[in-house]
mmCIF file of C-alpha atoms and ligand atoms in Angstrom:
data_model
loop_
_atom_site.group_PDB
_atom_site.id
_atom_site.type_symbol
_atom_site.label_atom_id
_atom_site.label_comp_id
_atom_site.label_asym_id
_atom_site.label_seq_id
_atom_site.Cartn_x
_atom_site.Cartn_y
_atom_site.Cartn_z
ATOM 1 C CA MET L 1 0.058 -0.056 -0.017
ATOM 2 C CA ALA L 2 3.056 2.289 -0.323
ATOM 3 C CA ALA L 3 2.017 5.609 -1.847
ATOM 4 C CA ARG L 4 4.324 5.440 -4.742
ATOM 5 C CA THR L 5 2.570 2.522 -6.148
ATOM 6 C CA HIS L 6 -0.555 4.781 -7.048
ATOM 7 C CA THR L 7 -0.449 5.850 -10.683
ATOM 8 C CA GLY L 8 -3.800 7.647 -10.941
ATOM 9 C CA MET L 9 -4.593 11.313 -10.382
ATOM 10 C CA ARG L 10 -1.961 12.821 -12.841
ATOM 11 C CA GLY L 11 -2.969 16.002 -14.430
ATOM 12 C CA ILE L 12 -6.748 17.351 -15.073
ATOM 13 C CA ALA L 13 -9.046 15.503 -17.387
ATOM 14 C CA ALA L 14 -10.396 17.597 -20.348
ATOM 15 C CA VAL L 15 -13.983 16.499 -19.450
ATOM 16 C CA PRO L 16 -15.716 16.664 -16.224
ATOM 17 C CA SER L 17 -18.241 14.130 -15.180
ATOM 18 C CA TYR L 18 -20.389 17.054 -13.701
ATOM 19 C CA VAL L 19 -20.452 20.888 -13.511
ATOM 20 C CA VAL L 20 -21.639 22.982 -10.443
ATOM 21 C CA MET L 21 -23.644 25.992 -11.175
ATOM 22 C CA GLN L 22 -24.456 28.903 -9.044
ATOM 23 C CA PRO L 23 -27.959 30.295 -9.942
ATOM 24 C CA THR L 24 -27.816 32.933 -7.382
ATOM 25 C CA THR L 25 -25.309 33.988 -4.651
ATOM 26 C CA LEU L 26 -28.377 34.389 -2.224
ATOM 27 C CA CYS L 27 -29.019 32.062 0.774
ATOM 28 C CA ASN L 28 -31.913 32.704 2.827
ATOM 29 C CA LEU L 29 -30.132 31.164 5.900
ATOM 30 C CA ASP L 30 -27.215 32.179 7.523
ATOM 31 C CA CYS L 31 -25.411 29.323 9.020
ATOM 32 C CA ALA L 32 -22.533 29.657 11.359
ATOM 33 C CA TYR L 33 -20.021 27.384 9.624
ATOM 34 C CA CYS L 34 -20.907 28.367 5.830
ATOM 35 C CA TYR L 35 -18.042 29.063 3.529
ATOM 36 C CA LEU L 36 -20.014 31.262 1.070
ATOM 37 C CA PRO L 37 -19.133 34.835 0.399
ATOM 38 C CA MET L 38 -21.880 37.288 -0.894
ATOM 39 C CA ARG L 39 -24.627 35.043 0.322
ATOM 40 C CA ALA L 40 -26.621 38.035 1.705
ATOM 41 C CA ALA L 41 -26.705 39.341 -2.094
ATOM 42 C CA ASP L 42 -28.954 38.041 -4.760
ATOM 43 C CA ARG L 43 -26.559 38.050 -7.682
ATOM 44 C CA ARG L 44 -28.566 36.028 -10.292
ATOM 45 C CA MET L 45 -27.002 33.955 -13.008
ATOM 46 C CA PRO L 46 -28.064 35.540 -16.461
ATOM 47 C CA VAL L 47 -29.731 32.904 -18.710
ATOM 48 C CA ALA L 48 -26.967 33.614 -21.267
ATOM 49 C CA VAL L 49 -24.428 31.885 -18.782
ATOM 50 C CA ALA L 50 -26.570 28.668 -18.789
ATOM 51 C CA GLU L 51 -26.892 28.686 -22.613
ATOM 52 C CA ALA L 52 -23.035 29.137 -22.957
ATOM 53 C CA VAL L 53 -22.633 26.309 -20.453
ATOM 54 C CA ALA L 54 -25.217 23.959 -22.204
ATOM 55 C CA ALA L 55 -23.422 24.374 -25.411
ATOM 56 C CA SER L 56 -20.496 22.295 -23.954
ATOM 57 C CA VAL L 57 -22.459 20.178 -21.646
ATOM 58 C CA ASN L 58 -25.267 18.772 -24.056
ATOM 59 C CA PRO L 59 -22.391 16.823 -26.415
ATOM 60 C CA TRP L 60 -20.778 15.733 -23.243
ATOM 61 C CA ALA L 61 -24.130 14.329 -21.906
ATOM 62 C CA THR L 62 -25.037 12.465 -25.166
ATOM 63 C CA ALA L 63 -21.816 10.820 -25.112
ATOM 64 C CA GLY L 64 -22.129 9.474 -21.600
ATOM 65 C CA ARG L 65 -23.830 10.095 -18.039
ATOM 66 C CA PHE L 66 -23.432 13.847 -17.118
ATOM 67 C CA SER L 67 -24.633 15.980 -14.228
ATOM 68 C CA VAL L 68 -25.599 19.669 -13.560
ATOM 69 C CA VAL L 69 -25.697 20.249 -9.911
ATOM 70 C CA TRP L 70 -27.430 23.609 -9.021
ATOM 71 C CA HIS L 71 -25.738 24.932 -5.967
ATOM 72 C CA GLY L 72 -25.938 28.295 -4.483
ATOM 73 C CA GLY L 73 -26.089 30.208 -2.254
ATOM 74 C CA GLU L 74 -29.655 28.576 -1.914
ATOM 75 C CA PRO L 75 -30.426 27.601 -5.661
ATOM 76 C CA LEU L 76 -34.287 27.682 -4.760
ATOM 77 C CA ALA L 77 -33.819 31.376 -3.749
ATOM 78 C CA ALA L 78 -33.575 32.077 -7.271
ATOM 79 C CA GLY L 79 -37.248 31.282 -7.680
ATOM 80 C CA ARG L 80 -38.960 28.627 -9.807
ATOM 81 C CA ASP L 81 -39.231 30.862 -12.986
ATOM 82 C CA HIS L 82 -35.685 31.955 -13.262
ATOM 83 C CA LEU L 83 -34.432 28.332 -12.484
ATOM 84 C CA ALA L 84 -36.818 26.959 -15.337
ATOM 85 C CA ALA L 85 -35.233 29.477 -17.734
ATOM 86 C CA LEU L 86 -31.498 28.518 -16.668
ATOM 87 C CA LEU L 87 -32.422 24.828 -16.917
ATOM 88 C CA ALA L 88 -34.228 25.131 -20.383
ATOM 89 C CA PRO L 89 -30.992 25.240 -22.538
ATOM 90 C CA PHE L 90 -29.863 22.018 -21.259
ATOM 91 C CA GLY L 91 -30.750 18.869 -23.319
ATOM 92 C CA PRO L 92 -32.781 15.840 -22.061
ATOM 93 C CA GLU L 93 -29.763 13.570 -21.476
ATOM 94 C CA VAL L 94 -28.335 15.989 -18.757
ATOM 95 C CA GLU L 95 -29.253 15.003 -15.103
ATOM 96 C CA HIS L 96 -30.025 17.757 -12.838
ATOM 97 C CA HIS L 97 -29.237 17.886 -9.141
ATOM 98 C CA VAL L 98 -30.108 20.513 -6.445
ATOM 99 C CA GLN L 99 -28.306 20.930 -3.301
ATOM 100 C CA THR L 100 -30.733 22.770 -1.141
ATOM 101 C CA ASN L 101 -31.320 23.807 2.554
ATOM 102 C CA ALA L 102 -34.872 22.416 1.994
ATOM 103 C CA THR L 103 -36.568 25.462 3.619
ATOM 104 C CA LEU L 104 -38.167 26.522 0.642
ATOM 105 C CA ILE L 105 -39.474 23.308 -0.634
ATOM 106 C CA ASP L 106 -43.324 23.214 -0.921
ATOM 107 C CA ASP L 107 -45.757 21.391 -3.175
ATOM 108 C CA ALA L 108 -45.002 23.503 -5.983
ATOM 109 C CA TRP L 109 -41.168 22.942 -5.993
ATOM 110 C CA CYS L 110 -41.815 19.348 -5.572
ATOM 111 C CA ALA L 111 -44.035 19.488 -8.693
ATOM 112 C CA PHE L 112 -41.039 21.146 -10.252
ATOM 113 C CA PHE L 113 -38.722 18.689 -9.391
ATOM 114 C CA ALA L 114 -40.863 15.678 -10.311
ATOM 115 C CA GLU L 115 -41.566 17.326 -13.956
ATOM 116 C CA ARG L 116 -37.814 17.817 -14.550
ATOM 117 C CA ASP L 117 -36.576 14.549 -12.748
ATOM 118 C CA ILE L 118 -34.510 16.891 -10.588
ATOM 119 C CA ARG L 119 -32.655 14.822 -7.965
ATOM 120 C CA VAL L 120 -32.588 16.638 -4.563
ATOM 121 C CA SER L 121 -30.148 16.628 -1.869
ATOM 122 C CA VAL L 122 -31.074 18.327 1.619
ATOM 123 C CA SER L 123 -28.456 19.752 4.014
ATOM 124 C CA VAL L 124 -29.736 18.812 7.520
ATOM 125 C CA ASP L 125 -27.364 18.046 10.607
ATOM 126 C CA GLY L 126 -29.602 15.608 12.254
ATOM 127 C CA PRO L 127 -32.069 16.073 15.171
ATOM 128 C CA ARG L 128 -33.192 19.663 16.235
ATOM 129 C CA GLU L 129 -30.738 20.193 18.918
ATOM 130 C CA ARG L 130 -27.743 19.365 16.346
ATOM 131 C CA ASN L 131 -29.101 22.133 14.027
ATOM 132 C CA GLY L 132 -28.121 24.930 16.348
ATOM 133 C CA GLU L 133 -25.849 26.444 13.873
ATOM 134 C CA ARG L 134 -28.308 26.715 11.187
ATOM 135 C CA VAL L 135 -30.318 30.017 11.420
ATOM 136 C CA THR L 136 -32.459 32.318 9.314
ATOM 137 C CA ARG L 137 -31.243 35.755 8.467
ATOM 138 C CA GLY L 138 -33.210 37.085 11.467
ATOM 139 C CA GLY L 139 -31.312 34.757 13.691
ATOM 140 C CA ARG L 140 -34.328 32.318 14.272
ATOM 141 C CA PRO L 141 -33.543 28.410 14.268
ATOM 142 C CA ALA L 142 -34.192 27.280 10.842
ATOM 143 C CA TYR L 143 -34.893 23.363 11.890
ATOM 144 C CA ASP L 144 -38.690 23.517 11.530
ATOM 145 C CA ARG L 145 -38.487 24.862 8.182
ATOM 146 C CA ILE L 146 -36.087 22.329 7.027
ATOM 147 C CA VAL L 147 -38.158 19.382 8.225
ATOM 148 C CA ALA L 148 -41.378 20.757 6.620
ATOM 149 C CA GLY L 149 -39.291 20.666 3.262
ATOM 150 C CA VAL L 150 -38.256 17.200 3.790
ATOM 151 C CA ALA L 151 -41.819 16.264 4.737
ATOM 152 C CA ALA L 152 -43.093 17.970 1.328
ATOM 153 C CA LEU L 153 -40.559 15.861 -0.349
ATOM 154 C CA ARG L 154 -41.903 12.729 1.508
ATOM 155 C CA ARG L 155 -45.671 13.613 0.722
ATOM 156 C CA HIS L 156 -44.868 13.656 -3.151
ATOM 157 C CA GLY L 157 -42.728 10.382 -3.011
ATOM 158 C CA LEU L 158 -39.797 11.900 -4.133
ATOM 159 C CA PRO L 159 -36.273 10.431 -3.205
ATOM 160 C CA PHE L 160 -33.727 12.574 -1.731
ATOM 161 C CA SER L 161 -29.911 12.521 -0.257
ATOM 162 C CA ALA L 162 -28.959 14.331 2.691
ATOM 163 C CA LEU L 163 -25.727 15.996 3.814
ATOM 164 C CA ALA L 164 -24.937 16.601 7.470
ATOM 165 C CA VAL L 165 -22.123 18.623 9.042
ATOM 166 C CA VAL L 166 -20.629 17.502 12.101
ATOM 167 C CA SER L 167 -18.993 20.133 14.113
ATOM 168 C CA ARG L 168 -18.324 18.263 17.321
ATOM 169 C CA PRO L 169 -17.703 14.831 16.927
ATOM 170 C CA GLY L 170 -18.117 12.851 20.298
ATOM 171 C CA PRO L 171 -19.472 9.476 21.720
ATOM 172 C CA GLY L 172 -22.821 8.727 20.844
ATOM 173 C CA LEU L 173 -23.277 10.968 18.204
ATOM 174 C CA ALA L 174 -22.725 8.829 15.024
ATOM 175 C CA THR L 175 -25.323 6.208 16.173
ATOM 176 C CA GLU L 176 -27.869 9.377 16.991
ATOM 177 C CA LEU L 177 -27.235 10.574 13.515
ATOM 178 C CA TYR L 178 -27.529 7.635 11.753
ATOM 179 C CA ASP L 179 -30.645 6.608 13.340
ATOM 180 C CA TYR L 180 -32.200 10.105 12.645
ATOM 181 C CA PHE L 181 -31.371 9.396 8.907
ATOM 182 C CA LEU L 182 -33.037 6.234 9.042
ATOM 183 C CA ASP L 183 -36.227 7.727 10.089
ATOM 184 C CA LEU L 184 -35.954 10.954 7.739
ATOM 185 C CA GLY L 185 -36.048 8.524 4.913
ATOM 186 C CA CYS L 186 -33.075 9.423 2.524
ATOM 187 C CA ASP L 187 -31.524 7.253 0.221
ATOM 188 C CA VAL L 188 -27.993 8.454 0.423
ATOM 189 C CA LEU L 189 -26.054 10.295 3.267
ATOM 190 C CA GLY L 190 -22.827 12.103 3.231
ATOM 191 C CA VAL L 191 -21.221 13.202 6.525
ATOM 192 C CA ASN L 192 -18.818 16.217 6.560
ATOM 193 C CA ILE L 193 -16.503 17.137 9.564
ATOM 194 C CA GLU L 194 -16.906 20.991 9.634
ATOM 195 C CA GLU L 195 -14.163 22.455 7.340
ATOM 196 C CA THR L 196 -12.229 25.773 7.687
ATOM 197 C CA GLU L 197 -12.987 27.164 4.396
ATOM 198 C CA GLY L 198 -14.164 30.453 2.693
ATOM 199 C CA VAL L 199 -15.657 32.960 5.182
ATOM 200 C CA ASN L 200 -15.696 30.172 7.842
ATOM 201 C CA THR L 201 -12.424 30.676 9.751
ATOM 202 C CA ARG L 202 -13.231 28.593 12.828
ATOM 203 C CA THR L 203 -10.618 26.125 13.321
ATOM 204 C CA ASN L 204 -11.362 22.291 12.339
ATOM 205 C CA ALA L 205 -8.381 20.992 14.432
ATOM 206 C CA ARG L 206 -10.246 18.128 16.218
ATOM 207 C CA ASP L 207 -9.131 15.438 18.814
ATOM 208 C CA ALA L 208 -7.782 12.650 16.673
ATOM 209 C CA GLY L 209 -9.213 9.809 19.146
ATOM 210 C CA ALA L 210 -12.492 11.535 18.806
ATOM 211 C CA VAL L 211 -12.679 11.751 15.177
ATOM 212 C CA THR L 212 -11.432 8.080 14.468
ATOM 213 C CA ALA L 213 -14.219 6.785 17.146
ATOM 214 C CA PHE L 214 -16.797 9.057 15.499
ATOM 215 C CA TRP L 215 -16.007 7.381 12.076
ATOM 216 C CA ALA L 216 -15.828 3.725 13.831
ATOM 217 C CA GLU L 217 -19.195 4.234 15.587
ATOM 218 C CA LEU L 218 -20.772 5.220 12.195
ATOM 219 C CA VAL L 219 -19.516 2.210 10.531
ATOM 220 C CA GLY L 220 -20.806 0.056 13.435
ATOM 221 C CA ALA L 221 -24.178 1.720 13.253
ATOM 222 C CA TRP L 222 -24.472 1.391 9.341
ATOM 223 C CA ARG L 223 -23.619 -2.217 9.527
ATOM 224 C CA ARG L 224 -26.529 -2.859 11.803
ATOM 225 C CA GLU L 225 -28.900 -1.606 9.344
ATOM 226 C CA PRO L 226 -27.295 -0.640 6.103
ATOM 227 C CA ARG L 227 -30.550 0.900 4.511
ATOM 228 C CA ILE L 228 -28.794 4.225 3.433
ATOM 229 C CA HIS L 229 -25.985 4.330 1.195
ATOM 230 C CA LEU L 230 -23.295 6.056 3.509
ATOM 231 C CA ARG L 231 -21.063 7.874 1.284
ATOM 232 C CA GLU L 232 -17.920 8.063 3.330
ATOM 233 C CA VAL L 233 -18.196 4.556 4.740
ATOM 234 C CA GLU L 234 -19.042 2.833 1.419
ATOM 235 C CA TRP L 235 -15.917 4.633 -0.171
ATOM 236 C CA SER L 236 -13.587 3.411 2.420
ATOM 237 C CA LEU L 237 -14.909 -0.230 2.539
ATOM 238 C CA ARG L 238 -14.474 -0.184 -1.264
ATOM 239 C CA TYR L 239 -11.028 0.822 -0.654
ATOM 240 C CA ALA L 240 -9.882 -1.553 1.959
ATOM 241 C CA GLY L 241 -11.401 -4.290 -0.062
ATOM 242 C CA ALA L 242 -9.429 -3.268 -3.238
ATOM 243 C CA VAL L 243 -6.144 -3.030 -1.033
ATOM 244 C CA LEU L 244 -6.935 -6.684 0.074
ATOM 245 C CA ASP L 245 -7.329 -7.981 -3.222
ATOM 246 C CA GLY L 246 -4.623 -5.929 -4.843
ATOM 247 C CA THR L 247 -6.647 -3.845 -7.219
ATOM 248 C CA ALA L 248 -6.450 -0.520 -5.038
ATOM 249 C CA ASP L 249 -4.672 1.386 -7.999
ATOM 250 C CA GLY L 250 -7.661 0.874 -10.170
ATOM 251 C CA LEU L 251 -9.821 2.958 -7.900
ATOM 252 C CA LEU L 252 -8.341 6.320 -8.537
ATOM 253 C CA PRO L 253 -9.206 8.025 -11.654
ATOM 254 C CA ARG L 254 -6.230 8.488 -14.014
ATOM 255 C CA ARG L 255 -6.774 12.202 -14.143
ATOM 256 C CA LEU L 256 -8.374 14.693 -11.739
ATOM 257 C CA ASP L 257 -12.070 15.575 -12.607
ATOM 258 C CA PRO L 258 -11.887 19.465 -13.060
ATOM 259 C CA ILE L 259 -15.149 19.851 -11.361
ATOM 260 C CA PRO L 260 -15.799 23.187 -12.815
ATOM 261 C CA THR L 261 -17.951 25.684 -10.710
ATOM 262 C CA VAL L 262 -19.697 28.169 -13.122
ATOM 263 C CA ALA L 263 -20.248 31.270 -10.712
ATOM 264 C CA HIS L 264 -23.217 33.343 -11.150
ATOM 265 C CA ASP L 265 -21.330 35.845 -13.419
ATOM 266 C CA GLY L 266 -20.188 33.126 -15.898
ATOM 267 C CA SER L 267 -16.401 32.749 -14.471
ATOM 268 C CA VAL L 268 -15.280 29.168 -14.103
ATOM 269 C CA VAL L 269 -13.216 27.962 -10.944
ATOM 270 C CA VAL L 270 -12.029 24.289 -11.261
ATOM 271 C CA LEU L 271 -11.306 21.613 -8.585
ATOM 272 C CA SER L 272 -13.030 23.486 -5.677
ATOM 273 C CA PRO L 273 -16.460 25.303 -5.497
ATOM 274 C CA GLU L 274 -15.268 26.936 -2.248
ATOM 275 C CA LEU L 275 -12.739 29.186 -4.172
ATOM 276 C CA ALA L 276 -15.461 30.788 -6.413
ATOM 277 C CA GLY L 277 -15.993 34.477 -5.353
ATOM 278 C CA PHE L 278 -12.702 34.961 -3.522
ATOM 279 C CA THR L 279 -9.592 36.923 -4.610
ATOM 280 C CA ASP L 280 -5.845 36.670 -3.568
ATOM 281 C CA PRO L 281 -2.985 38.882 -4.229
ATOM 282 C CA ARG L 282 -1.036 35.890 -5.589
ATOM 283 C CA TYR L 283 -3.729 33.760 -7.243
ATOM 284 C CA GLY L 284 -6.005 36.641 -8.529
ATOM 285 C CA ASP L 285 -9.780 35.525 -8.488
ATOM 286 C CA PHE L 286 -8.814 31.844 -8.999
ATOM 287 C CA SER L 287 -10.987 31.712 -12.349
ATOM 288 C CA SER L 288 -9.817 29.709 -15.417
ATOM 289 C CA GLY L 289 -12.026 31.925 -17.795
ATOM 290 C CA ASN L 290 -15.510 33.063 -18.212
ATOM 291 C CA VAL L 291 -18.071 30.927 -20.463
ATOM 292 C CA LEU L 292 -19.420 34.288 -21.761
ATOM 293 C CA ALA L 293 -15.971 34.781 -23.470
ATOM 294 C CA THR L 294 -14.810 31.269 -24.035
ATOM 295 C CA PRO L 295 -16.512 28.147 -24.505
ATOM 296 C CA LEU L 296 -16.415 25.851 -21.138
ATOM 297 C CA ALA L 297 -14.818 22.958 -23.076
ATOM 298 C CA GLU L 298 -11.916 25.397 -24.233
ATOM 299 C CA ILE L 299 -11.420 26.718 -20.584
ATOM 300 C CA LEU L 300 -11.382 23.266 -19.293
ATOM 301 C CA ALA L 301 -8.756 22.160 -22.057
ATOM 302 C CA GLU L 302 -6.342 24.930 -20.686
ATOM 303 C CA ALA L 303 -7.209 24.721 -17.170
ATOM 304 C CA GLY L 304 -3.982 23.186 -16.022
ATOM 305 C CA ARG L 305 -2.037 26.263 -16.923
ATOM 306 C CA THR L 306 -4.130 28.280 -14.408
ATOM 307 C CA PRO L 307 -1.195 29.400 -12.097
ATOM 308 C CA TRP L 308 -2.762 27.975 -8.989
ATOM 309 C CA VAL L 309 -3.861 24.796 -10.544
ATOM 310 C CA ASP L 310 -0.093 24.102 -11.558
ATOM 311 C CA GLU L 311 0.897 24.683 -8.000
ATOM 312 C CA PHE L 312 -1.948 22.310 -6.698
ATOM 313 C CA LEU L 313 -0.702 19.630 -9.215
ATOM 314 C CA THR L 314 2.852 19.958 -7.436
ATOM 315 C CA GLY L 315 0.989 19.367 -3.959
ATOM 316 C CA VAL L 316 -0.904 16.386 -5.522
ATOM 317 C CA GLU L 317 2.674 14.892 -6.398
ATOM 318 C CA ALA L 318 3.762 15.567 -2.836
ATOM 319 C CA CYS L 319 0.946 13.736 -1.615
ATOM 320 C CA ARG L 320 1.497 10.718 -3.773
ATOM 321 C CA SER L 321 5.446 10.538 -2.769
ATOM 322 C CA SER L 322 4.824 11.242 0.887
ATOM 323 C CA CYS L 323 1.219 10.102 2.276
ATOM 324 C CA PRO L 324 0.398 6.386 2.694
ATOM 325 C CA TYR L 325 -3.385 7.558 2.333
ATOM 326 C CA PHE L 326 -2.890 8.669 -1.171
ATOM 327 C CA GLY L 327 -4.653 5.772 -2.900
ATOM 328 C CA PHE L 328 -7.748 6.350 -1.018
ATOM 329 C CA CYS L 329 -7.722 10.277 -1.166
ATOM 330 C CA GLY L 330 -6.001 11.101 -4.270
ATOM 331 C CA GLY L 331 -4.567 14.420 -3.138
ATOM 332 C CA GLY L 332 -7.306 16.180 -1.364
ATOM 333 C CA HIS L 333 -9.242 19.328 -2.168
ATOM 334 C CA ALA L 334 -7.603 22.502 -3.474
ATOM 335 C CA ALA L 335 -9.754 24.746 -1.290
ATOM 336 C CA ASN L 336 -8.824 23.040 1.974
ATOM 337 C CA ARG L 337 -4.966 23.370 1.188
ATOM 338 C CA TYR L 338 -5.495 27.094 0.229
ATOM 339 C CA PHE L 339 -7.757 28.163 3.333
ATOM 340 C CA GLU L 340 -5.609 26.117 5.857
ATOM 341 C CA LEU L 341 -2.205 26.556 4.537
ATOM 342 C CA GLY L 342 -2.486 29.583 2.428
ATOM 343 C CA ARG L 343 -0.905 27.972 -0.721
ATOM 344 C CA PHE L 344 -1.697 24.876 -2.880
ATOM 345 C CA ASP L 345 1.445 22.740 -2.678
ATOM 346 C CA GLY L 346 1.442 21.537 0.851
ATOM 347 C CA THR L 347 0.047 18.254 1.743
ATOM 348 C CA GLU L 348 -1.636 17.421 5.153
ATOM 349 C CA THR L 349 -4.490 19.726 6.144
ATOM 350 C CA GLU L 350 -6.900 19.298 9.263
ATOM 351 C CA HIS L 351 -9.438 18.363 6.685
ATOM 352 C CA CYS L 352 -7.593 15.513 5.385
ATOM 353 C CA ARG L 353 -6.844 14.275 8.692
ATOM 354 C CA ASN L 354 -10.727 14.612 9.786
ATOM 355 C CA SER L 355 -12.316 13.315 6.577
ATOM 356 C CA LYS L 356 -9.676 11.056 5.042
ATOM 357 C CA ILE L 357 -7.030 9.760 7.559
ATOM 358 C CA ARG L 358 -9.162 9.219 10.590
ATOM 359 C CA LEU L 359 -12.254 7.997 8.324
ATOM 360 C CA LEU L 360 -10.045 5.163 7.152
ATOM 361 C CA GLU L 361 -8.485 4.577 10.786
ATOM 362 C CA GLY L 362 -12.177 4.436 11.978
ATOM 363 C CA VAL L 363 -12.915 1.652 9.529
ATOM 364 C CA LEU L 364 -10.143 -0.228 10.628
ATOM 365 C CA GLU L 365 -10.748 0.261 14.137
ATOM 366 C CA HIS L 366 -14.274 -0.851 13.821
ATOM 367 C CA ALA L 367 -13.037 -4.118 11.934
ATOM 368 C CA ARG L 368 -10.458 -4.726 14.666
ATOM 369 C CA ASP L 369 -13.028 -4.276 17.432
ATOM 370 C CA ASN L 370 -15.241 -6.527 15.668
ATOM 371 C CA GLN L 371 -13.052 -9.512 14.614
ATOM 372 C CA SER L 372 -14.181 -12.687 16.129
ATOM 373 C CA PRO L 373 -11.914 -14.180 18.843
ATOM 374 C CA ALA L 374 -11.432 -17.086 16.555
ATOM 375 C CA ALA L 375 -10.028 -14.918 13.587
HETATM 376 S S1 LIG N 1 -4.534 15.346 1.047
HETATM 377 FE FE1 LIG N 1 -3.916 14.513 3.130
HETATM 378 S S2 LIG N 1 -4.617 12.405 3.124
HETATM 379 FE FE2 LIG N 1 -4.814 13.087 1.071
HETATM 380 S S3 LIG N 1 -3.014 12.153 0.001
HETATM 381 FE FE3 LIG N 1 -2.613 14.225 0.616
HETATM 382 S S4 LIG N 1 -1.832 14.177 2.879
HETATM 383 FE FE4 LIG N 1 -2.802 12.140 2.339
#
């Protein structure tokens, strides 16, 4: 499992597997851990930006499965009419997803999702008392509005995924969360340990033992009743299985997925949506181009020449040669390096310790603790 045996993740692929679109910068909530700048301003994406993106995306979607992820701000804050106008240029082969705080979902939005076969992912951090960081712009708890939105999805029989942010991992939390999401009725669950990113400057340094124990407990909860696809646990089990049968190198993509984020104004930031909207004296606005001036396919073909991207690729090589977890992680996220280390060519971050290294260690800890005595 030596890091240098992993041959994937060299350079940037010219064609992504999905595009993230920001229909508005606005969010109607004001969560304490949110990374988004400009979330109090309603800067809406013009339809011309969606038309320009669709000109590249439609042929990609004809050639193979392709998704557009509408992510804000809060994408539903753009309103149904505007979102419909932004969706219109995309061909029928394109899969659409929305990542939403669920507070605006009602019967009319459910009809909108159903008509267009839009897949919904809701952000909810667990039971009411775990959502204290999630408040409206007036500072009131958002939880009742979140669960009202989820109830509307269930009333309409719409499947949904959930994304939970964990700020303080501690004993018992993983079981509580997993049981909550079983009841909530989601098909897929992603769990993020809070990250220091964007305008969220709170530290994400966590006690190593507590984070590892959190992931180990989550694996145990999931194994008792594996009714939900639990993103992080399934990734790590797949990796552990591949290590055991000697196929781990095949799990990493050969090249990094550029994951372009198209901001409201058409500017394109690759690899990390969290960098959109920020500027830095060394790196400028992180943008690799604007779809109103250059086709998205051309921007991505040249994305590797963006100065910060080149520095990030140096960081990926440093991870490859130094980190025993590279085969699982693939070199981490650009935004975590930038916001934690101030540059892109470093290696370990608190984020990768919390969400990659301790995740894998938690899976192993669970396996060790549950070995039969005869094994
Ligand atoms: S980002 Fe962190 S976990 Fe991932 S390969 Fe680099 S050092 Fe290892």
